[in-house]
Amino acid sequence: MNLKEKQILVVGGTSGIGKAVAELAFGYGAKVVLTGRNGENAFKVAKTIGPSVEGAQLDIVNDLEIEAFFKGIDSLDHIYIAAGSTKLGPVTEGELEENMKAFDTRILGSLRVVRAAIEKMKDSGSIIFTGGVSTDRPIKGAWVSGLATSTAEQMARVLVMEFPHVRFNAVAPGYTDTPMWDHILGEDKEKVLKNVAASLPVKKIASSEEVASAVIFLMSNASVTGEIIHVDGGGRLV
Ligand SMILES: NC(=O)c1ccc[n+]([C@@H]2O[C@H](COP(=O)([O-])OP(=O)(O)OC[C@H]3O[C@@H](n4cnc5c(N)ncnc54)[C@H](OP(=O)(O)O)[C@@H]3O)[C@@H](O)[C@H]2O)c1
């Protein structure tokens, strides 16, 4: 993997898949900056990965934070955007705008990052979004996720036409064992993930590291653009 000295930003790098990308990229010799909504926590997480890894505050729903953050960045080779979560529940319940916040964070947030970062991207650099298995296998109650993952994947295609000097790709994880599920499922996490694992062809849930290795591939291969890599244990097929 040709990432030595490459400047890599992981947006939402304090936890789960994003953190695993930061760790792998650092291991390949990249200069890594990771972000989260809490600057102190992002700094702490960065230092657990390596002394040269930088941690910074960036909430991608906040235009002012985006502006201030990118003012301090000269140039970038690659960006991975993991930031976000999901919202589960029936379409008919709750305020629509409230339900769609998870979509807005992931999609409008990603577009804010693209708009602020695009002039700083080096030729043949890349921006990678996070899609997911619910694009191809919608899950009851996870309609906000399905809308967000499919749009994230489509962004990786439409933006190639807008900014051809940068590569755009997406990783599409299936159920992946990350702290996101602790927040959403609490005590039920183990049982739910075990059931999902049993239903998959590979009989296991993906790890953050497995998803991260696909992200690293997308960064490294200068001929891959407009692509979506699925890391779902065959979840789209069953
Ligand atoms: N885990 C899965 O099974 C799975 C499957 C398909 C897709 N995905 C998607 O993959 C992405 C990463 O998921 P994960 O499982 O790794 O989740 P995670 O462990 O909860 O990590 C989410 C990351 O996003 C950051 N974040 C959340 N809201 C943010 C915001 N408004 N601005 C900036 N950063 C923000 C969090 O940082 P702070 O909390 O420090 O701000 C954290 O670093 C999410 O978009 C998720 O929906 C996950």
PDB file of C-alpha atoms and ligand atoms in Angstrom:
ATOM      1  CA  MET A   1       0.000   0.000   0.000  1.00  0.00           C
ATOM      2  CA  ASN A   2       1.519   3.233  -1.175  1.00  0.00           C
ATOM      3  CA  LEU A   3       0.596   5.532   1.680  1.00  0.00           C
ATOM      4  CA  LYS A   4       4.003   6.533   3.011  1.00  0.00           C
ATOM      5  CA  GLU A   5       4.018  10.245   3.956  1.00  0.00           C
ATOM      6  CA  LYS A   6       0.549  10.672   2.428  1.00  0.00           C
ATOM      7  CA  GLN A   7      -1.647  13.188   4.211  1.00  0.00           C
ATOM      8  CA  ILE A   8      -4.820  11.505   5.312  1.00  0.00           C
ATOM      9  CA  LEU A   9      -7.839  12.939   7.078  1.00  0.00           C
ATOM     10  CA  VAL A  10     -10.325  10.631   8.786  1.00  0.00           C
ATOM     11  CA  VAL A  11     -13.556  12.485   9.530  1.00  0.00           C
ATOM     12  CA  GLY A  12     -15.184  10.575  12.379  1.00  0.00           C
ATOM     13  CA  GLY A  13     -11.977   8.809  13.332  1.00  0.00           C
ATOM     14  CA  THR A  14     -12.474   8.544  17.079  1.00  0.00           C
ATOM     15  CA  SER A  15     -14.334   5.238  17.022  1.00  0.00           C
ATOM     16  CA  GLY A  16     -15.260   2.138  15.029  1.00  0.00           C
ATOM     17  CA  ILE A  17     -14.483   2.010  11.321  1.00  0.00           C
ATOM     18  CA  GLY A  18     -12.943   5.488  11.179  1.00  0.00           C
ATOM     19  CA  LYS A  19     -10.560   4.738  14.024  1.00  0.00           C
ATOM     20  CA  ALA A  20      -9.535   1.475  12.338  1.00  0.00           C
ATOM     21  CA  VAL A  21      -8.781   3.410   9.126  1.00  0.00           C
ATOM     22  CA  ALA A  22      -6.642   5.882  11.089  1.00  0.00           C
ATOM     23  CA  GLU A  23      -4.740   2.998  12.698  1.00  0.00           C
ATOM     24  CA  LEU A  24      -4.131   1.160   9.431  1.00  0.00           C
ATOM     25  CA  ALA A  25      -3.110   4.311   7.546  1.00  0.00           C
ATOM     26  CA  PHE A  26      -0.684   5.226  10.331  1.00  0.00           C
ATOM     27  CA  GLY A  27       0.727   1.687  10.137  1.00  0.00           C
ATOM     28  CA  TYR A  28       1.380   2.213   6.419  1.00  0.00           C
ATOM     29  CA  GLY A  29       3.398   5.350   7.166  1.00  0.00           C
ATOM     30  CA  ALA A  30       0.766   8.002   6.411  1.00  0.00           C
ATOM     31  CA  LYS A  31       0.487  11.328   8.221  1.00  0.00           C
ATOM     32  CA  VAL A  32      -2.920  11.038   9.831  1.00  0.00           C
ATOM     33  CA  VAL A  33      -5.360  13.575  11.232  1.00  0.00           C
ATOM     34  CA  LEU A  34      -8.518  12.195  12.802  1.00  0.00           C
ATOM     35  CA  THR A  35     -11.528  14.168  13.948  1.00  0.00           C
ATOM     36  CA  GLY A  36     -14.547  13.880  16.218  1.00  0.00           C
ATOM     37  CA  ARG A  37     -17.103  16.248  17.690  1.00  0.00           C
ATOM     38  CA  ASN A  38     -15.131  16.544  20.937  1.00  0.00           C
ATOM     39  CA  GLY A  39     -11.647  17.926  20.349  1.00  0.00           C
ATOM     40  CA  GLU A  40     -10.200  16.650  23.617  1.00  0.00           C
ATOM     41  CA  ASN A  41     -11.413  13.121  22.938  1.00  0.00           C
ATOM     42  CA  ALA A  42     -10.136  13.244  19.340  1.00  0.00           C
ATOM     43  CA  PHE A  43      -6.705  14.312  20.617  1.00  0.00           C
ATOM     44  CA  LYS A  44      -6.681  11.481  23.171  1.00  0.00           C
ATOM     45  CA  VAL A  45      -7.710   8.838  20.624  1.00  0.00           C
ATOM     46  CA  ALA A  46      -5.085  10.107  18.154  1.00  0.00           C
ATOM     47  CA  LYS A  47      -2.317   9.735  20.728  1.00  0.00           C
ATOM     48  CA  THR A  48      -3.344   6.136  21.478  1.00  0.00           C
ATOM     49  CA  ILE A  49      -2.582   5.379  17.811  1.00  0.00           C
ATOM     50  CA  GLY A  50       0.761   7.161  17.558  1.00  0.00           C
ATOM     51  CA  PRO A  51       2.558  10.270  18.799  1.00  0.00           C
ATOM     52  CA  SER A  52       2.484  11.910  15.361  1.00  0.00           C
ATOM     53  CA  VAL A  53      -1.226  11.296  14.791  1.00  0.00           C
ATOM     54  CA  GLU A  54      -3.210  14.499  15.168  1.00  0.00           C
ATOM     55  CA  GLY A  55      -6.683  14.736  16.656  1.00  0.00           C
ATOM     56  CA  ALA A  56      -9.009  17.685  16.091  1.00  0.00           C
ATOM     57  CA  GLN A  57     -12.553  18.824  16.682  1.00  0.00           C
ATOM     58  CA  LEU A  58     -14.884  18.800  13.696  1.00  0.00           C
ATOM     59  CA  ASP A  59     -18.654  18.497  13.763  1.00  0.00           C
ATOM     60  CA  ILE A  60     -19.687  18.140  10.138  1.00  0.00           C
ATOM     61  CA  VAL A  61     -23.098  19.659  10.736  1.00  0.00           C
ATOM     62  CA  ASN A  62     -21.424  22.925  11.730  1.00  0.00           C
ATOM     63  CA  ASP A  63     -20.420  25.213   8.832  1.00  0.00           C
ATOM     64  CA  LEU A  64     -18.252  27.436  11.036  1.00  0.00           C
ATOM     65  CA  GLU A  65     -16.270  24.474  12.379  1.00  0.00           C
ATOM     66  CA  ILE A  66     -15.779  23.166   8.843  1.00  0.00           C
ATOM     67  CA  GLU A  67     -14.533  26.546   7.663  1.00  0.00           C
ATOM     68  CA  ALA A  68     -12.146  26.971  10.596  1.00  0.00           C
ATOM     69  CA  PHE A  69     -10.833  23.414  10.338  1.00  0.00           C
ATOM     70  CA  PHE A  70     -10.019  23.523   6.623  1.00  0.00           C
ATOM     71  CA  LYS A  71      -8.382  26.965   6.941  1.00  0.00           C
ATOM     72  CA  GLY A  72      -5.707  25.185   8.938  1.00  0.00           C
ATOM     73  CA  ILE A  73      -5.100  22.487   6.300  1.00  0.00           C
ATOM     74  CA  ASP A  74      -2.672  23.075   3.405  1.00  0.00           C
ATOM     75  CA  SER A  75      -3.149  19.952   1.331  1.00  0.00           C
ATOM     76  CA  LEU A  76      -4.512  16.444   1.552  1.00  0.00           C
ATOM     77  CA  ASP A  77      -4.029  13.188  -0.299  1.00  0.00           C
ATOM     78  CA  HIS A  78      -7.013  11.262   0.992  1.00  0.00           C
ATOM     79  CA  ILE A  79     -10.116  11.759   3.105  1.00  0.00           C
ATOM     80  CA  TYR A  80     -12.266   9.023   4.581  1.00  0.00           C
ATOM     81  CA  ILE A  81     -15.649  10.141   5.946  1.00  0.00           C
ATOM     82  CA  ALA A  82     -17.077   7.815   8.586  1.00  0.00           C
ATOM     83  CA  ALA A  83     -18.883  10.485  10.581  1.00  0.00           C
ATOM     84  CA  GLY A  84     -22.453   9.714  11.423  1.00  0.00           C
ATOM     85  CA  SER A  85     -24.822   7.192  12.852  1.00  0.00           C
ATOM     86  CA  THR A  86     -28.271   5.865  12.146  1.00  0.00           C
ATOM     87  CA  LYS A  87     -31.831   6.345  13.294  1.00  0.00           C
ATOM     88  CA  LEU A  88     -34.174   3.390  13.660  1.00  0.00           C
ATOM     89  CA  GLY A  89     -37.966   3.475  13.801  1.00  0.00           C
ATOM     90  CA  PRO A  90     -41.165   3.507  11.758  1.00  0.00           C
ATOM     91  CA  VAL A  91     -41.542   6.085   8.966  1.00  0.00           C
ATOM     92  CA  THR A  92     -44.819   7.283  10.450  1.00  0.00           C
ATOM     93  CA  GLU A  93     -43.463   8.052  13.940  1.00  0.00           C
ATOM     94  CA  GLY A  94     -41.633  11.100  15.220  1.00  0.00           C
ATOM     95  CA  GLU A  95     -40.925  14.398  13.504  1.00  0.00           C
ATOM     96  CA  LEU A  96     -39.741  13.889   9.954  1.00  0.00           C
ATOM     97  CA  GLU A  97     -37.027  16.536  10.245  1.00  0.00           C
ATOM     98  CA  GLU A  98     -35.794  14.950  13.463  1.00  0.00           C
ATOM     99  CA  ASN A  99     -35.703  11.473  11.891  1.00  0.00           C
ATOM    100  CA  MET A 100     -33.839  12.804   8.884  1.00  0.00           C
ATOM    101  CA  LYS A 101     -31.083  14.373  10.991  1.00  0.00           C
ATOM    102  CA  ALA A 102     -28.997  11.208  10.689  1.00  0.00           C
ATOM    103  CA  PHE A 103     -29.334  11.450   6.893  1.00  0.00           C
ATOM    104  CA  ASP A 104     -28.429  15.137   6.891  1.00  0.00           C
ATOM    105  CA  THR A 105     -25.363  14.555   9.036  1.00  0.00           C
ATOM    106  CA  ARG A 106     -24.030  11.880   6.732  1.00  0.00           C
ATOM    107  CA  ILE A 107     -24.969  13.386   3.362  1.00  0.00           C
ATOM    108  CA  LEU A 108     -24.982  17.157   3.846  1.00  0.00           C
ATOM    109  CA  GLY A 109     -22.039  16.746   6.227  1.00  0.00           C
ATOM    110  CA  SER A 110     -20.077  14.820   3.599  1.00  0.00           C
ATOM    111  CA  LEU A 111     -20.892  17.433   0.963  1.00  0.00           C
ATOM    112  CA  ARG A 112     -19.735  20.196   3.317  1.00  0.00           C
ATOM    113  CA  VAL A 113     -16.426  18.376   3.682  1.00  0.00           C
ATOM    114  CA  VAL A 114     -16.101  17.963  -0.106  1.00  0.00           C
ATOM    115  CA  ARG A 115     -16.827  21.647  -0.722  1.00  0.00           C
ATOM    116  CA  ALA A 116     -14.307  22.799   1.878  1.00  0.00           C
ATOM    117  CA  ALA A 117     -11.606  20.273   0.967  1.00  0.00           C
ATOM    118  CA  ILE A 118     -11.736  20.029  -2.799  1.00  0.00           C
ATOM    119  CA  GLU A 119      -9.243  22.825  -3.509  1.00  0.00           C
ATOM    120  CA  LYS A 120      -6.788  21.254  -1.073  1.00  0.00           C
ATOM    121  CA  MET A 121      -6.857  17.789  -2.648  1.00  0.00           C
ATOM    122  CA  LYS A 122      -3.720  16.673  -4.443  1.00  0.00           C
ATOM    123  CA  ASP A 123      -4.013  15.183  -7.934  1.00  0.00           C
ATOM    124  CA  SER A 124      -5.036  11.540  -7.813  1.00  0.00           C
ATOM    125  CA  GLY A 125      -5.996  11.969  -4.188  1.00  0.00           C
ATOM    126  CA  SER A 126      -9.292  10.497  -3.117  1.00  0.00           C
ATOM    127  CA  ILE A 127     -12.372  11.007  -0.997  1.00  0.00           C
ATOM    128  CA  ILE A 128     -14.155   7.936   0.330  1.00  0.00           C
ATOM    129  CA  PHE A 129     -17.714   7.886   1.641  1.00  0.00           C
ATOM    130  CA  THR A 130     -19.497   5.308   3.764  1.00  0.00           C
ATOM    131  CA  GLY A 131     -22.416   3.480   2.220  1.00  0.00           C
ATOM    132  CA  GLY A 132     -23.808   0.219   3.551  1.00  0.00           C
ATOM    133  CA  VAL A 133     -25.685  -2.999   3.018  1.00  0.00           C
ATOM    134  CA  SER A 134     -29.084  -1.349   3.464  1.00  0.00           C
ATOM    135  CA  THR A 135     -28.728   0.116  -0.050  1.00  0.00           C
ATOM    136  CA  ASP A 136     -29.248  -3.351  -1.551  1.00  0.00           C
ATOM    137  CA  ARG A 137     -31.020  -5.040   1.352  1.00  0.00           C
ATOM    138  CA  PRO A 138     -33.318  -2.474   2.969  1.00  0.00           C
ATOM    139  CA  ILE A 139     -33.965  -3.367   6.593  1.00  0.00           C
ATOM    140  CA  LYS A 140     -37.369  -2.690   8.200  1.00  0.00           C
ATOM    141  CA  GLY A 141     -37.103   0.330  10.481  1.00  0.00           C
ATOM    142  CA  ALA A 142     -33.727   1.363   9.040  1.00  0.00           C
ATOM    143  CA  TRP A 143     -35.140   3.456   6.212  1.00  0.00           C
ATOM    144  CA  VAL A 144     -33.052   6.525   7.149  1.00  0.00           C
ATOM    145  CA  SER A 145     -29.931   4.373   6.849  1.00  0.00           C
ATOM    146  CA  GLY A 146     -31.017   3.009   3.487  1.00  0.00           C
ATOM    147  CA  LEU A 147     -31.529   6.525   2.148  1.00  0.00           C
ATOM    148  CA  ALA A 148     -28.171   7.650   3.544  1.00  0.00           C
ATOM    149  CA  THR A 149     -26.133   4.671   2.342  1.00  0.00           C
ATOM    150  CA  SER A 150     -27.541   4.737  -1.190  1.00  0.00           C
ATOM    151  CA  THR A 151     -26.974   8.489  -1.458  1.00  0.00           C
ATOM    152  CA  ALA A 152     -23.430   8.177  -0.097  1.00  0.00           C
ATOM    153  CA  GLU A 153     -22.696   5.512  -2.710  1.00  0.00           C
ATOM    154  CA  GLN A 154     -24.215   7.607  -5.496  1.00  0.00           C
ATOM    155  CA  MET A 155     -22.152  10.620  -4.363  1.00  0.00           C
ATOM    156  CA  ALA A 156     -19.046   8.590  -5.136  1.00  0.00           C
ATOM    157  CA  ARG A 157     -20.273   8.327  -8.733  1.00  0.00           C
ATOM    158  CA  VAL A 158     -21.694  11.767  -9.454  1.00  0.00           C
ATOM    159  CA  LEU A 159     -18.751  13.655  -7.955  1.00  0.00           C
ATOM    160  CA  VAL A 160     -16.301  11.950 -10.322  1.00  0.00           C
ATOM    161  CA  MET A 161     -17.888  14.032 -13.088  1.00  0.00           C
ATOM    162  CA  GLU A 162     -17.689  17.226 -11.047  1.00  0.00           C
ATOM    163  CA  PHE A 163     -14.054  16.941  -9.936  1.00  0.00           C
ATOM    164  CA  PRO A 164     -12.191  14.486 -12.182  1.00  0.00           C
ATOM    165  CA  HIS A 165      -8.781  15.317 -10.658  1.00  0.00           C
ATOM    166  CA  VAL A 166      -9.917  13.651  -7.428  1.00  0.00           C
ATOM    167  CA  ARG A 167     -11.061  10.044  -7.107  1.00  0.00           C
ATOM    168  CA  PHE A 168     -14.321   9.378  -5.304  1.00  0.00           C
ATOM    169  CA  ASN A 169     -15.234   5.970  -3.922  1.00  0.00           C
ATOM    170  CA  ALA A 170     -17.368   4.404  -1.210  1.00  0.00           C
ATOM    171  CA  VAL A 171     -17.078   1.489   1.133  1.00  0.00           C
ATOM    172  CA  ALA A 172     -20.349  -0.340   1.864  1.00  0.00           C
ATOM    173  CA  PRO A 173     -20.122  -2.214   5.159  1.00  0.00           C
ATOM    174  CA  GLY A 174     -22.611  -4.806   6.255  1.00  0.00           C
ATOM    175  CA  TYR A 175     -23.233  -5.145   9.978  1.00  0.00           C
ATOM    176  CA  THR A 176     -19.854  -4.300  11.515  1.00  0.00           C
ATOM    177  CA  ASP A 177     -18.992  -4.737  15.160  1.00  0.00           C
ATOM    178  CA  THR A 178     -18.404  -1.169  16.328  1.00  0.00           C
ATOM    179  CA  PRO A 179     -19.401   1.020  19.287  1.00  0.00           C
ATOM    180  CA  MET A 180     -22.283   2.363  17.148  1.00  0.00           C
ATOM    181  CA  TRP A 181     -24.215  -0.818  17.950  1.00  0.00           C
ATOM    182  CA  ASP A 182     -23.505  -0.457  21.685  1.00  0.00           C
ATOM    183  CA  HIS A 183     -25.214   2.938  21.531  1.00  0.00           C
ATOM    184  CA  ILE A 184     -28.172   1.681  19.467  1.00  0.00           C
ATOM    185  CA  LEU A 185     -28.738  -1.849  20.802  1.00  0.00           C
ATOM    186  CA  GLY A 186     -27.256  -1.690  24.294  1.00  0.00           C
ATOM    187  CA  GLU A 187     -27.473  -5.063  26.033  1.00  0.00           C
ATOM    188  CA  ASP A 188     -29.093  -6.650  22.967  1.00  0.00           C
ATOM    189  CA  LYS A 189     -26.024  -6.048  20.818  1.00  0.00           C
ATOM    190  CA  GLU A 190     -24.437  -9.459  21.294  1.00  0.00           C
ATOM    191  CA  LYS A 191     -27.666 -11.368  20.616  1.00  0.00           C
ATOM    192  CA  VAL A 192     -28.603  -9.313  17.544  1.00  0.00           C
ATOM    193  CA  LEU A 193     -25.144  -9.500  15.981  1.00  0.00           C
ATOM    194  CA  LYS A 194     -24.969 -13.238  16.670  1.00  0.00           C
ATOM    195  CA  ASN A 195     -28.261 -13.751  14.806  1.00  0.00           C
ATOM    196  CA  VAL A 196     -27.094 -11.614  11.903  1.00  0.00           C
ATOM    197  CA  ALA A 197     -23.809 -13.552  11.737  1.00  0.00           C
ATOM    198  CA  ALA A 198     -25.702 -16.851  11.546  1.00  0.00           C
ATOM    199  CA  SER A 199     -27.668 -15.543   8.544  1.00  0.00           C
ATOM    200  CA  LEU A 200     -24.603 -14.532   6.521  1.00  0.00           C
ATOM    201  CA  PRO A 201     -22.757 -16.777   4.049  1.00  0.00           C
ATOM    202  CA  VAL A 202     -19.479 -16.130   5.912  1.00  0.00           C
ATOM    203  CA  LYS A 203     -21.147 -16.781   9.316  1.00  0.00           C
ATOM    204  CA  LYS A 204     -19.446 -13.825  10.942  1.00  0.00           C
ATOM    205  CA  ILE A 205     -19.890 -10.110  11.447  1.00  0.00           C
ATOM    206  CA  ALA A 206     -17.275  -7.895   9.794  1.00  0.00           C
ATOM    207  CA  SER A 207     -14.661  -6.234  11.961  1.00  0.00           C
ATOM    208  CA  SER A 208     -13.775  -2.557  11.703  1.00  0.00           C
ATOM    209  CA  GLU A 209     -10.337  -3.617  10.502  1.00  0.00           C
ATOM    210  CA  GLU A 210     -11.806  -5.576   7.586  1.00  0.00           C
ATOM    211  CA  VAL A 211     -13.824  -2.557   6.468  1.00  0.00           C
ATOM    212  CA  ALA A 212     -10.790  -0.319   7.004  1.00  0.00           C
ATOM    213  CA  SER A 213      -8.609  -2.474   4.756  1.00  0.00           C
ATOM    214  CA  ALA A 214     -11.064  -1.853   1.878  1.00  0.00           C
ATOM    215  CA  VAL A 215     -10.807   1.891   2.530  1.00  0.00           C
ATOM    216  CA  ILE A 216      -7.015   1.683   2.417  1.00  0.00           C
ATOM    217  CA  PHE A 217      -7.242  -0.171  -0.910  1.00  0.00           C
ATOM    218  CA  LEU A 218      -9.449   2.593  -2.332  1.00  0.00           C
ATOM    219  CA  MET A 219      -6.906   5.199  -1.233  1.00  0.00           C
ATOM    220  CA  SER A 220      -3.978   3.270  -2.677  1.00  0.00           C
ATOM    221  CA  ASN A 221      -5.170   2.293  -6.146  1.00  0.00           C
ATOM    222  CA  ALA A 222      -4.869   5.335  -8.435  1.00  0.00           C
ATOM    223  CA  SER A 223      -7.079   3.801 -11.132  1.00  0.00           C
ATOM    224  CA  VAL A 224     -10.117   3.138  -8.977  1.00  0.00           C
ATOM    225  CA  THR A 225     -12.772   5.850  -8.985  1.00  0.00           C
ATOM    226  CA  GLY A 226     -16.579   5.869  -8.821  1.00  0.00           C
ATOM    227  CA  GLU A 227     -16.383   2.442  -7.151  1.00  0.00           C
ATOM    228  CA  ILE A 228     -18.266   0.901  -4.237  1.00  0.00           C
ATOM    229  CA  ILE A 229     -16.615  -1.907  -2.329  1.00  0.00           C
ATOM    230  CA  HIS A 230     -18.919  -4.128  -0.272  1.00  0.00           C
ATOM    231  CA  VAL A 231     -17.615  -5.624   2.958  1.00  0.00           C
ATOM    232  CA  ASP A 232     -20.774  -7.396   4.048  1.00  0.00           C
ATOM    233  CA  GLY A 233     -19.999 -11.089   4.373  1.00  0.00           C
ATOM    234  CA  GLY A 234     -22.332 -11.771   1.441  1.00  0.00           C
ATOM    235  CA  GLY A 235     -25.208  -9.985   3.168  1.00  0.00           C
ATOM    236  CA  ARG A 236     -26.462  -8.591  -0.150  1.00  0.00           C
ATOM    237  CA  LEU A 237     -27.029 -12.113  -1.455  1.00  0.00           C
ATOM    238  CA  VAL A 238     -29.191 -13.583   1.268  1.00  0.00           C
TER     239      VAL A 238
HETATM  240  N1  LIG B   1     -21.283  -0.400  12.135  1.00  0.00           N
HETATM  241  C1  LIG B   1     -22.037  -0.806  11.132  1.00  0.00           C
HETATM  242  O1  LIG B   1     -22.589  -1.924  11.146  1.00  0.00           O
HETATM  243  C2  LIG B   1     -22.238   0.081   9.941  1.00  0.00           C
HETATM  244  C3  LIG B   1     -22.757  -0.485   8.760  1.00  0.00           C
HETATM  245  C4  LIG B   1     -22.953   0.321   7.639  1.00  0.00           C
HETATM  246  C5  LIG B   1     -22.650   1.685   7.712  1.00  0.00           C
HETATM  247  N2  LIG B   1     -22.174   2.219   8.892  1.00  0.00           N
HETATM  248  C6  LIG B   1     -21.867   3.654   8.916  1.00  0.00           C
HETATM  249  O2  LIG B   1     -20.465   3.787   9.002  1.00  0.00           O
HETATM  250  C7  LIG B   1     -20.138   5.002   9.679  1.00  0.00           C
HETATM  251  C8  LIG B   1     -19.179   4.683  10.822  1.00  0.00           C
HETATM  252  O3  LIG B   1     -19.869   3.809  11.699  1.00  0.00           O
HETATM  253  P1  LIG B   1     -19.241   3.115  12.988  1.00  0.00           P
HETATM  254  O4  LIG B   1     -20.002   1.873  13.169  1.00  0.00           O
HETATM  255  O5  LIG B   1     -17.764   3.106  12.900  1.00  0.00           O
HETATM  256  O6  LIG B   1     -19.768   4.156  14.093  1.00  0.00           O
HETATM  257  P2  LIG B   1     -19.101   4.733  15.447  1.00  0.00           P
HETATM  258  O7  LIG B   1     -18.187   3.766  16.064  1.00  0.00           O
HETATM  259  O8  LIG B   1     -20.251   5.249  16.218  1.00  0.00           O
HETATM  260  O9  LIG B   1     -18.232   5.971  14.891  1.00  0.00           O
HETATM  261  C9  LIG B   1     -18.850   7.098  14.357  1.00  0.00           C
HETATM  262  C10 LIG B   1     -17.838   8.199  14.208  1.00  0.00           C
HETATM  263  O10 LIG B   1     -18.507   9.341  13.657  1.00  0.00           O
HETATM  264  C11 LIG B   1     -18.200  10.489  14.453  1.00  0.00           C
HETATM  265  N3  LIG B   1     -19.320  11.413  14.329  1.00  0.00           N
HETATM  266  C12 LIG B   1     -20.623  11.171  14.601  1.00  0.00           C
HETATM  267  N4  LIG B   1     -21.356  12.268  14.325  1.00  0.00           N
HETATM  268  C13 LIG B   1     -20.498  13.200  13.844  1.00  0.00           C
HETATM  269  C14 LIG B   1     -20.643  14.520  13.385  1.00  0.00           C
HETATM  270  N5  LIG B   1     -21.820  15.165  13.352  1.00  0.00           N
HETATM  271  N6  LIG B   1     -19.528  15.206  12.957  1.00  0.00           N
HETATM  272  C15 LIG B   1     -18.331  14.603  13.006  1.00  0.00           C
HETATM  273  N7  LIG B   1     -18.123  13.349  13.447  1.00  0.00           N
HETATM  274  C16 LIG B   1     -19.201  12.665  13.853  1.00  0.00           C
HETATM  275  C17 LIG B   1     -17.971   9.927  15.846  1.00  0.00           C
HETATM  276  O11 LIG B   1     -17.108  10.775  16.560  1.00  0.00           O
HETATM  277  P3  LIG B   1     -17.507  11.526  17.940  1.00  0.00           P
HETATM  278  O12 LIG B   1     -18.570  10.707  18.634  1.00  0.00           O
HETATM  279  O13 LIG B   1     -16.201  11.576  18.655  1.00  0.00           O
HETATM  280  O14 LIG B   1     -17.989  12.837  17.474  1.00  0.00           O
HETATM  281  C18 LIG B   1     -17.222   8.629  15.524  1.00  0.00           C
HETATM  282  O15 LIG B   1     -15.858   8.888  15.313  1.00  0.00           O
HETATM  283  C19 LIG B   1     -21.464   5.589  10.161  1.00  0.00           C
HETATM  284  O16 LIG B   1     -21.896   6.558   9.226  1.00  0.00           O
HETATM  285  C20 LIG B   1     -22.413   4.388  10.138  1.00  0.00           C
HETATM  286  O17 LIG B   1     -23.749   4.744  10.004  1.00  0.00           O
HETATM  287  C21 LIG B   1     -21.935   1.438   9.975  1.00  0.00           C
END
